Short mmCIF file of C-alpha atoms and ligand atoms in Angstrom, two decimals:
data_model
loop_
_atom_site.label_atom_id
_atom_site.label_comp_id
_atom_site.label_asym_id
_atom_site.label_seq_id
_atom_site.Cartn_x
_atom_site.Cartn_y
_atom_site.Cartn_z
CA MET A 4 -29.46 10.23 6.75
CA VAL A 5 -26.57 7.93 5.96
CA LYS A 6 -23.11 9.52 5.78
CA ILE A 7 -20.51 8.08 3.56
CA ALA A 8 -16.83 8.65 2.74
CA VAL A 9 -15.48 8.23 -0.83
CA LEU A 10 -11.86 7.22 -1.09
CA GLY A 11 -10.27 8.52 -4.32
CA TYR A 12 -11.62 11.50 -6.38
CA GLY A 13 -10.56 10.26 -9.78
CA THR A 14 -12.80 9.05 -12.62
CA ILE A 15 -14.93 6.62 -10.54
CA GLY A 16 -14.85 8.47 -7.31
CA SER A 17 -16.06 11.73 -8.93
CA GLY A 18 -18.61 9.66 -10.76
CA VAL A 19 -19.98 8.22 -7.51
CA VAL A 20 -20.45 11.81 -6.22
CA GLU A 21 -22.09 12.84 -9.54
CA VAL A 22 -24.60 9.93 -9.56
CA LEU A 23 -25.55 10.62 -5.88
CA GLU A 24 -26.02 14.27 -6.75
CA LYS A 25 -27.90 13.88 -10.06
CA ASN A 26 -30.15 11.03 -8.94
CA ARG A 27 -30.56 12.25 -5.36
CA ASP A 28 -34.45 11.91 -5.23
CA VAL A 29 -34.69 8.51 -6.75
CA ILE A 30 -31.69 7.22 -4.71
CA THR A 31 -33.22 8.54 -1.41
CA ARG A 32 -36.57 6.84 -2.25
CA ARG A 33 -34.91 3.53 -3.06
CA ALA A 34 -32.50 3.57 -0.19
CA GLY A 35 -35.16 4.67 2.25
CA GLU A 36 -33.05 7.58 3.44
CA GLU A 37 -30.77 10.17 2.11
CA ILE A 38 -27.14 9.42 1.38
CA GLU A 39 -24.63 12.16 2.02
CA VAL A 40 -20.99 12.30 1.00
CA LYS A 41 -19.26 13.67 4.11
CA TYR A 42 -15.64 13.12 3.12
CA ILE A 43 -13.71 12.59 -0.07
CA LEU A 44 -10.17 11.30 0.51
CA ASP A 45 -7.62 12.28 -2.04
CA LEU A 46 -3.99 13.35 -2.08
CA ARG A 47 -4.93 16.38 -4.24
CA ASP A 48 -7.02 19.53 -3.43
CA PHE A 49 -9.87 20.47 -5.71
CA PRO A 50 -10.37 24.18 -4.92
CA GLU A 51 -12.85 24.81 -7.71
CA ASP A 52 -14.96 21.72 -7.09
CA PRO A 53 -18.42 22.12 -5.35
CA TYR A 54 -17.26 19.38 -2.99
CA ALA A 55 -13.96 21.10 -2.15
CA ASP A 56 -14.94 21.37 1.57
CA ARG A 57 -15.29 17.63 1.86
CA ILE A 58 -11.84 16.79 0.64
CA VAL A 59 -9.57 15.37 3.29
CA HIS A 60 -6.01 13.99 2.98
CA ASP A 61 -5.84 11.79 6.07
CA TYR A 62 -7.77 8.57 6.27
CA GLU A 63 -7.63 8.70 10.09
CA GLU A 64 -10.11 11.66 9.97
CA ILE A 65 -12.62 9.38 8.28
CA CYS A 66 -11.89 6.43 10.60
CA GLN A 67 -12.43 8.56 13.70
CA ASP A 68 -15.81 9.97 12.67
CA PRO A 69 -18.53 7.65 14.15
CA GLU A 70 -21.03 9.24 11.76
CA ILE A 71 -19.52 7.40 8.65
CA SER A 72 -21.27 4.09 8.17
CA VAL A 73 -20.16 3.32 4.62
CA VAL A 74 -16.78 3.70 3.10
CA VAL A 75 -16.64 3.62 -0.80
CA GLU A 76 -13.23 2.81 -2.27
CA ALA A 77 -12.47 4.07 -5.79
CA MET A 78 -8.65 4.51 -5.64
CA GLY A 79 -7.73 1.37 -7.59
CA GLY A 80 -4.70 -0.90 -6.82
CA VAL A 81 -4.21 -3.29 -3.90
CA GLU A 82 -2.57 -0.90 -1.49
CA PRO A 83 -3.43 1.22 0.37
CA ALA A 84 -6.94 0.12 -0.61
CA PHE A 85 -6.61 -3.18 1.25
CA THR A 86 -5.40 -1.50 4.45
CA PHE A 87 -8.23 1.04 4.25
CA ALA A 88 -10.77 -1.67 3.55
CA LYS A 89 -9.66 -3.82 6.51
CA LYS A 90 -9.61 -0.69 8.88
CA ALA A 91 -13.21 0.23 7.77
CA ILE A 92 -14.62 -3.23 8.08
CA LEU A 93 -12.91 -4.04 11.41
CA ALA A 94 -14.31 -0.74 12.73
CA GLY A 95 -17.85 -1.91 11.74
CA ARG A 96 -18.25 0.11 8.57
CA HIS A 97 -19.82 -1.15 5.38
CA PHE A 98 -17.50 -1.24 2.45
CA ALA A 99 -18.27 -0.86 -1.34
CA THR A 100 -15.62 -0.82 -4.02
CA SER A 101 -15.12 -0.87 -7.81
CA ASN A 102 -11.58 -2.22 -7.37
CA LYS A 103 -11.07 -5.59 -9.08
CA ALA A 104 -7.36 -5.71 -8.23
CA LEU A 105 -8.31 -5.51 -4.50
CA ILE A 106 -11.18 -7.95 -4.76
CA ALA A 107 -9.42 -10.54 -6.89
CA LYS A 108 -6.52 -10.63 -4.41
CA HIS A 109 -8.42 -10.19 -1.06
CA GLY A 110 -12.07 -10.65 -1.81
CA ALA A 111 -12.48 -13.83 0.26
CA GLU A 112 -10.63 -12.32 3.25
CA LEU A 113 -12.64 -9.07 3.19
CA ILE A 114 -15.97 -11.04 2.87
CA ALA A 115 -15.02 -13.20 5.85
CA MET A 116 -14.16 -10.08 7.91
CA ALA A 117 -17.44 -8.44 6.87
CA GLN A 118 -19.38 -11.54 7.91
CA GLU A 119 -17.55 -11.52 11.24
CA LYS A 120 -18.45 -7.92 11.88
CA SER A 121 -22.01 -8.22 10.49
CA VAL A 122 -21.40 -5.59 7.82
CA ASN A 123 -21.28 -5.85 4.10
CA CYS A 124 -18.49 -5.86 1.58
CA LEU A 125 -19.92 -5.29 -1.90
CA PHE A 126 -18.02 -5.03 -5.18
CA GLY A 127 -20.62 -5.01 -7.98
CA ALA A 128 -18.75 -2.63 -10.14
CA SER A 129 -15.55 -4.63 -10.08
CA VAL A 130 -16.67 -6.78 -13.02
CA GLY A 131 -18.48 -5.52 -16.16
CA GLY A 132 -18.56 -1.81 -15.12
CA GLY A 133 -22.33 -0.89 -14.96
CA ILE A 134 -23.64 -4.43 -15.86
CA PRO A 135 -25.27 -6.19 -13.01
CA ILE A 136 -23.48 -9.56 -12.92
CA ILE A 137 -22.12 -9.88 -9.43
CA ARG A 138 -25.50 -9.59 -7.69
CA PRO A 139 -27.23 -11.92 -10.13
CA LEU A 140 -24.56 -14.57 -9.60
CA ASN A 141 -24.80 -14.19 -5.84
CA CYS A 142 -28.56 -13.72 -5.44
CA CYS A 143 -30.34 -15.05 -8.55
CA LEU A 144 -28.47 -17.92 -10.27
CA THR A 145 -28.11 -19.75 -6.87
CA ALA A 146 -30.01 -22.85 -7.89
CA ASP A 147 -27.56 -23.75 -10.66
CA VAL A 148 -24.23 -25.32 -11.09
CA ILE A 149 -22.48 -22.87 -13.47
CA GLU A 150 -20.91 -24.91 -16.32
CA GLU A 151 -19.54 -21.97 -18.24
CA ILE A 152 -18.95 -18.30 -17.63
CA SER A 153 -17.26 -16.44 -20.44
CA GLY A 154 -17.29 -12.86 -21.38
CA ILE A 155 -15.99 -9.65 -22.88
CA LEU A 156 -14.70 -8.22 -19.67
CA ASN A 157 -12.58 -5.33 -20.78
CA GLY A 158 -14.13 -2.32 -22.43
CA THR A 159 -10.85 -0.77 -23.49
CA THR A 160 -9.71 -3.74 -25.52
CA ASN A 161 -13.13 -4.28 -27.00
CA TYR A 162 -13.32 -0.58 -27.96
CA MET A 163 -9.88 -0.93 -29.52
CA MET A 164 -10.58 -4.14 -31.49
CA THR A 165 -13.87 -2.80 -32.79
CA LYS A 166 -12.30 0.47 -33.94
CA MET A 167 -9.29 -1.35 -35.50
CA ALA A 168 -11.58 -3.67 -37.38
CA ASP A 169 -14.16 -1.05 -38.50
CA GLU A 170 -11.84 1.88 -39.21
CA GLY A 171 -8.51 0.21 -39.76
CA SER A 172 -7.10 2.61 -37.03
CA ASP A 173 -3.73 2.01 -35.46
CA PHE A 174 -3.26 0.28 -32.16
CA ASP A 175 -1.57 3.29 -30.37
CA ASP A 176 -4.13 5.89 -31.67
CA VAL A 177 -7.09 3.75 -30.57
CA LEU A 178 -5.52 3.19 -27.16
CA LYS A 179 -5.02 6.91 -26.64
CA ASP A 180 -8.61 7.55 -27.56
CA ALA A 181 -9.89 4.88 -25.03
CA GLN A 182 -7.65 6.48 -22.35
CA GLN A 183 -9.05 9.94 -23.05
CA LYS A 184 -12.61 8.53 -22.77
CA GLY A 185 -11.78 7.21 -19.27
CA PHE A 186 -12.15 3.49 -20.13
CA ALA A 187 -8.52 2.44 -19.58
CA GLU A 188 -6.72 1.60 -16.33
CA ALA A 189 -4.16 4.10 -14.96
CA ASP A 190 -1.57 1.83 -16.55
CA PRO A 191 -3.22 0.54 -19.71
CA THR A 192 -0.85 -2.44 -19.78
CA ALA A 193 -3.40 -4.06 -17.48
CA ASP A 194 -6.04 -3.77 -20.25
CA ILE A 195 -4.03 -4.64 -23.33
CA GLU A 196 -2.06 -7.58 -21.73
CA GLY A 197 -5.27 -9.10 -20.35
CA HIS A 198 -4.45 -8.66 -16.66
CA ASP A 199 -7.69 -6.63 -15.96
CA ALA A 200 -9.80 -9.35 -17.67
CA CYS A 201 -7.88 -12.00 -15.74
CA ARG A 202 -8.81 -10.45 -12.37
CA LYS A 203 -12.45 -10.19 -13.51
CA ILE A 204 -12.70 -13.85 -14.55
CA ALA A 205 -10.93 -14.80 -11.31
CA ILE A 206 -13.66 -12.94 -9.37
CA LEU A 207 -16.43 -14.44 -11.39
CA THR A 208 -15.08 -17.94 -11.08
CA SER A 209 -14.55 -17.58 -7.36
CA LEU A 210 -18.28 -16.61 -7.08
CA VAL A 211 -19.53 -19.50 -9.14
CA CYS A 212 -17.41 -22.07 -7.27
CA GLY A 213 -17.62 -20.40 -3.85
CA ARG A 214 -13.77 -20.78 -3.41
CA GLN A 215 -10.69 -18.71 -3.82
CA ILE A 216 -9.34 -18.64 -7.39
CA ASP A 217 -5.84 -17.14 -7.51
CA PHE A 218 -5.67 -14.96 -10.61
CA GLU A 219 -1.97 -15.80 -10.98
CA ASP A 220 -3.05 -19.35 -11.89
CA ILE A 221 -5.07 -18.23 -14.90
CA HIS A 222 -3.37 -18.45 -18.21
CA THR A 223 -3.54 -15.01 -19.72
CA GLU A 224 -2.86 -13.63 -23.27
CA GLY A 225 -3.50 -10.07 -24.29
CA ILE A 226 -4.14 -8.36 -27.55
CA THR A 227 -0.76 -6.76 -28.17
CA LYS A 228 0.23 -9.33 -30.77
CA ILE A 229 -2.91 -8.90 -32.85
CA THR A 230 -2.14 -7.17 -36.15
CA ALA A 231 -3.91 -5.48 -38.96
CA THR A 232 -3.25 -8.71 -41.08
CA ASP A 233 -5.19 -10.71 -38.50
CA PHE A 234 -8.18 -8.37 -38.93
CA LYS A 235 -8.03 -8.91 -42.73
CA TYR A 236 -8.29 -12.69 -42.22
CA ALA A 237 -11.03 -12.25 -39.65
CA LYS A 238 -13.00 -10.16 -42.15
CA ALA A 239 -12.53 -12.78 -44.87
CA MET A 240 -13.85 -15.43 -42.42
CA GLY A 241 -16.75 -13.30 -41.37
CA ARG A 242 -15.42 -13.29 -37.81
CA ARG A 243 -14.62 -10.76 -35.17
CA ILE A 244 -11.57 -10.81 -32.83
CA ARG A 245 -12.50 -10.43 -29.19
CA LEU A 246 -10.58 -10.82 -25.94
CA LEU A 247 -12.48 -13.28 -23.78
CA GLY A 248 -12.20 -14.33 -20.17
CA SER A 249 -13.60 -17.81 -19.81
CA SER A 250 -14.18 -20.49 -17.21
CA TYR A 251 -15.47 -24.01 -17.83
CA LYS A 252 -16.46 -26.51 -15.18
CA THR A 253 -14.11 -29.39 -15.63
CA GLY A 254 -14.67 -32.28 -13.24
CA ASP A 255 -14.75 -30.85 -9.72
CA SER A 256 -12.92 -27.73 -10.68
CA TYR A 257 -12.80 -25.15 -13.40
CA CYS A 258 -10.54 -24.46 -16.38
CA ALA A 259 -10.07 -20.71 -16.81
CA MET A 260 -8.13 -18.56 -19.25
CA VAL A 261 -7.97 -15.12 -20.92
CA ALA A 262 -7.16 -14.99 -24.61
CA PRO A 263 -8.21 -13.35 -28.00
CA TYR A 264 -10.65 -15.46 -30.00
CA MET A 265 -12.09 -15.23 -33.43
CA LEU A 266 -15.83 -15.42 -33.09
CA ASP A 267 -18.52 -16.04 -35.67
CA ASP A 268 -22.06 -14.75 -35.64
CA SER A 269 -23.30 -17.88 -33.85
CA SER A 270 -21.60 -16.70 -30.77
CA PRO A 271 -23.74 -14.63 -28.41
CA LEU A 272 -20.69 -12.42 -27.89
CA TYR A 273 -20.21 -11.66 -31.52
CA GLY A 274 -22.39 -8.55 -31.54
CA VAL A 275 -20.75 -7.00 -28.53
CA ASN A 276 -18.95 -3.91 -29.82
CA GLY A 277 -17.19 -0.90 -28.66
CA VAL A 278 -16.79 -0.33 -24.91
CA PHE A 279 -19.66 -2.77 -24.16
CA ASN A 280 -19.04 -5.79 -22.06
CA ALA A 281 -21.12 -8.97 -21.91
CA VAL A 282 -21.00 -11.98 -19.72
CA PHE A 283 -22.40 -15.32 -20.94
CA VAL A 284 -23.46 -17.82 -18.32
CA ARG A 285 -24.45 -21.44 -18.79
CA GLY A 286 -26.15 -23.03 -15.84
CA ASN A 287 -26.95 -26.81 -15.62
CA MET A 288 -30.67 -25.94 -15.01
CA LEU A 289 -30.99 -22.45 -16.37
CA GLY A 290 -29.29 -23.09 -19.73
CA ASP A 291 -28.00 -19.92 -21.24
CA ALA A 292 -28.20 -16.31 -20.05
CA MET A 293 -26.29 -13.29 -21.05
CA PHE A 294 -25.65 -9.99 -19.23
CA TYR A 295 -24.79 -7.02 -21.51
CA GLY A 296 -24.09 -3.31 -21.05
CA SER A 297 -21.63 -0.48 -20.50
CA GLY A 298 -18.51 -2.25 -19.27
CA ALA A 299 -16.33 0.80 -18.43
CA GLY A 300 -16.31 4.56 -17.94
CA LYS A 301 -17.08 6.96 -15.22
CA LEU A 302 -20.90 6.95 -14.82
CA PRO A 303 -21.74 3.33 -15.68
CA THR A 304 -19.16 2.14 -13.18
CA ALA A 305 -20.18 4.77 -10.58
CA SER A 306 -23.87 3.75 -11.05
CA ALA A 307 -22.92 0.11 -10.04
CA VAL A 308 -21.00 1.45 -7.00
CA VAL A 309 -23.98 3.60 -5.86
CA ALA A 310 -26.33 0.56 -6.39
CA ASP A 311 -24.14 -1.30 -3.88
CA VAL A 312 -24.39 1.66 -1.47
CA ILE A 313 -28.15 1.62 -1.80
CA ASP A 314 -28.15 -2.18 -1.17
CA ILE A 315 -26.03 -1.57 1.90
CA VAL A 316 -28.39 1.11 3.25
CA ARG A 317 -31.29 -1.32 2.72
CA HIS A 318 -29.42 -3.98 4.65
CA LYS A 319 -27.52 -1.84 7.08
CA ASP A 320 -28.17 -4.04 10.08
CA GLU A 321 -27.45 -7.37 8.48
CA HIS A 322 -24.72 -9.05 6.46
CA ILE A 323 -25.76 -10.10 3.02
CA PRO A 324 -24.40 -13.74 2.57
CA LEU A 325 -21.88 -14.26 -0.19
CA GLU A 326 -20.30 -17.68 -0.83
CA TRP A 327 -16.60 -17.05 -1.50
CA ARG A 328 -14.50 -19.12 0.95
CA PRO A 329 -10.83 -18.42 1.34
CA GLU A 330 -9.85 -22.12 0.58
CA LYS A 331 -8.14 -22.10 -2.77
CA LEU A 332 -9.46 -24.16 -5.70
CA GLU A 333 -6.77 -25.58 -7.96
CA LEU A 334 -7.67 -24.86 -11.59
CA VAL A 335 -7.44 -27.53 -14.24
CA ASP A 336 -4.76 -26.87 -16.85
CA TYR A 337 -6.12 -24.71 -19.63
CA ARG A 338 -4.59 -26.91 -22.19
CA GLN A 339 -7.15 -29.55 -21.44
CA LEU A 340 -9.79 -27.38 -23.22
CA THR A 341 -10.42 -28.52 -26.82
CA GLY A 342 -11.00 -26.08 -29.68
CA ARG A 343 -9.85 -24.98 -33.11
CA TYR A 344 -6.94 -22.67 -33.88
CA PHE A 345 -6.44 -20.03 -36.58
CA VAL A 346 -2.74 -20.21 -37.51
CA ARG A 347 -0.56 -18.03 -39.85
CA THR A 348 2.72 -19.58 -40.93
CA THR A 349 5.52 -19.37 -43.51
CA ALA A 350 5.81 -23.25 -43.32
CA GLN A 351 5.30 -25.21 -46.51
CA PRO A 352 1.89 -27.01 -47.21
CA ALA A 353 3.59 -30.46 -46.60
CA ALA A 354 4.94 -29.38 -43.20
CA ILE A 355 1.45 -28.05 -42.24
CA GLU A 356 -0.18 -31.24 -43.16
CA LYS A 357 2.43 -33.44 -41.45
CA ALA A 358 1.99 -31.51 -38.13
CA PHE A 359 -1.74 -30.68 -38.12
CA GLY A 360 -3.29 -33.23 -40.57
CA MET A 361 -6.29 -31.88 -42.56
CA VAL A 362 -6.71 -28.16 -42.06
CA THR A 363 -8.94 -25.45 -43.68
CA VAL A 364 -6.90 -22.93 -45.62
CA VAL A 365 -8.00 -19.24 -45.38
CA GLU A 366 -7.15 -16.52 -47.80
CA ALA A 367 -7.32 -12.73 -47.23
CA GLU A 368 -7.19 -9.97 -49.82
CA GLY A 369 -3.77 -8.50 -50.31
CA VAL A 370 -1.92 -10.90 -47.96
CA THR A 371 0.81 -12.88 -49.64
CA GLY A 372 4.05 -14.77 -48.59
CA GLU A 373 2.28 -16.84 -45.93
CA THR A 374 -0.26 -19.52 -45.44
CA ALA A 375 -3.22 -19.16 -43.02
CA PHE A 376 -5.39 -22.08 -41.87
CA VAL A 377 -7.90 -23.32 -39.27
CA THR A 378 -7.06 -26.49 -37.46
CA GLY A 379 -9.53 -29.32 -36.64
CA GLU A 380 -10.69 -29.73 -33.01
CA MET A 381 -7.71 -30.40 -30.72
CA ASP A 382 -6.62 -29.82 -27.08
CA GLY A 383 -3.94 -27.43 -26.04
CA TYR A 384 -1.29 -30.05 -25.57
CA ALA A 385 -1.84 -31.41 -29.10
CA TYR A 386 -1.75 -27.88 -30.53
CA GLU A 387 1.56 -27.13 -28.78
CA GLN A 388 3.05 -30.37 -30.13
CA ALA A 389 1.90 -29.75 -33.71
CA ALA A 390 3.04 -26.08 -33.57
CA GLU A 391 6.44 -27.10 -32.42
CA GLN A 392 6.76 -29.78 -35.06
CA MET A 393 5.67 -27.37 -37.85
CA GLY A 394 7.53 -24.21 -36.68
CA ASP A 395 7.55 -20.89 -38.48
CA ILE A 396 4.40 -19.62 -36.77
CA LEU A 397 3.44 -15.98 -37.33
CA GLN A 398 0.23 -15.98 -35.37
CA CYS A 399 -2.20 -18.19 -33.48
CA ILE A 400 -5.74 -17.17 -32.34
CA ARG A 401 -8.32 -19.52 -31.00
CA VAL A 402 -11.49 -20.01 -32.98
CA LYS A 403 -14.86 -20.22 -31.26
N1 HSE B 516 -10.11 -0.64 -17.78
C1 HSE B 516 -11.30 -1.26 -17.56
C2 HSE B 516 -11.98 -1.67 -18.88
C3 HSE B 516 -12.22 -0.44 -16.72
O1 HSE B 516 -11.51 -1.09 -19.88
O2 HSE B 516 -12.82 -2.46 -18.99
C4 HSE B 516 -13.44 -1.15 -16.24
O3 HSE B 516 -13.03 -2.26 -15.38
#
C-alpha cells in the first residue's frame, strides 16, 4: 500500500481523490499496489465530506509522517506550493503536481532536486489538462529535434471563443459560464490575458529544448481585445479565432509567443472547439503529430495527476530522467516570425496601400465605416513599421 498526501482540496485536489476512489481497482492493478489518500491539506474543514477525517491544516503533520511516500500538489500558485514541493522532495518524497505556475517558474530546479534525491517530480497535468503531452515529449518523441510546437493550451478561452462565435454570446456571460464549469483559473485574468497559455508554452518549450525558458520572455497577447465584429469577419473569411501558444525552432534557439490567430480549415487546430485543447508537434524526423483532448476541468486534470502517481508507484525506487536543465535559453525575438495579419482600420485606401502595399480587402455583413484587409507575408518588424505609418488601427489578428 502506497500512502499519499493531497495538498489542496479544491477542484483538482477533490478530483484526484474522486479518481482514486472511482477507479480504485484498475488503478491498483496498474500501479501494482493500492494507493491510499492518508492526508488532505486544506485551510478549510469539510465536515460533510467522506474524507473529512483525512483533512489536516498543518503541512508539518504530513512531513513528519514517514508513511507518506508521494505528495500531490493541487493548490495552484507559486507559493506556498514551491516551499512545500522542496520540503517534500528534500525529505525523499515523490512529488506530482498540476500546477503550471509552479512548474514554469521552478520546474528545472525541482527536477534537479528530485534527481539528486532519486525521487520523481512529475507534472503531466500542468499542460493540456487530461491530454498526455508531457510524457510523450519526455519519453516518446526523444529521437527528434522538435521544429514546432503550437497549441490551443487554454480551455477557458477556447470555450469562450467557440461560444461567442457559435452563439453570439457576450464575453462576460461566457466567462462566467466557464468559471462555473470549473475550467477557469481562480483569477480568470490568467486565462483571458494569455498568462496561463504562456506558462504552458514555456513548459513545453523547456521540455523540447532541455533548457530553462523564462515565461516572462514570451510575448503574450490575450483575447480581451477580440470583439463581436472580429467574429463577423472571421465568419466571412471561413476562419475561426483561437488563442495559440507557439514555439518555432529558430537557429539554435526558439521563437515563442502567445496570441490569437485566425485559422482556416487547413490548420489541424481549426477543429478544436469548446474546452478541448490540442498540441501540434512537428519533429524533424517524425513529421507532424497532434495530441487532442479535454484541456481543463476537474476529472480530466485529476486523471492526469493520478496517472503520474501511478507512474511514480511503478518507479518508486528510481528517478525517471527528464531533460530540463536550469541554464536559461535566450529566445529569439518573436518579431522575426513571418506571417500575414488581419487588420481593421479607419485609414483611407491610399494610406493602406502606401503602408502595406497590395492587400486583400475583406468584407463582413453589417460592418460599415471601416476597412478590413489581410496583409501579405511579412515579419513582425515590417508589420510594426507599416502599422505605425498607416495609423488608425482598430484591430490586428495574426492569420495562419
Ligand atoms: N484555466 C485552465 C484552462 C485550466 O482553462 O485551460 C487548465 O490548465
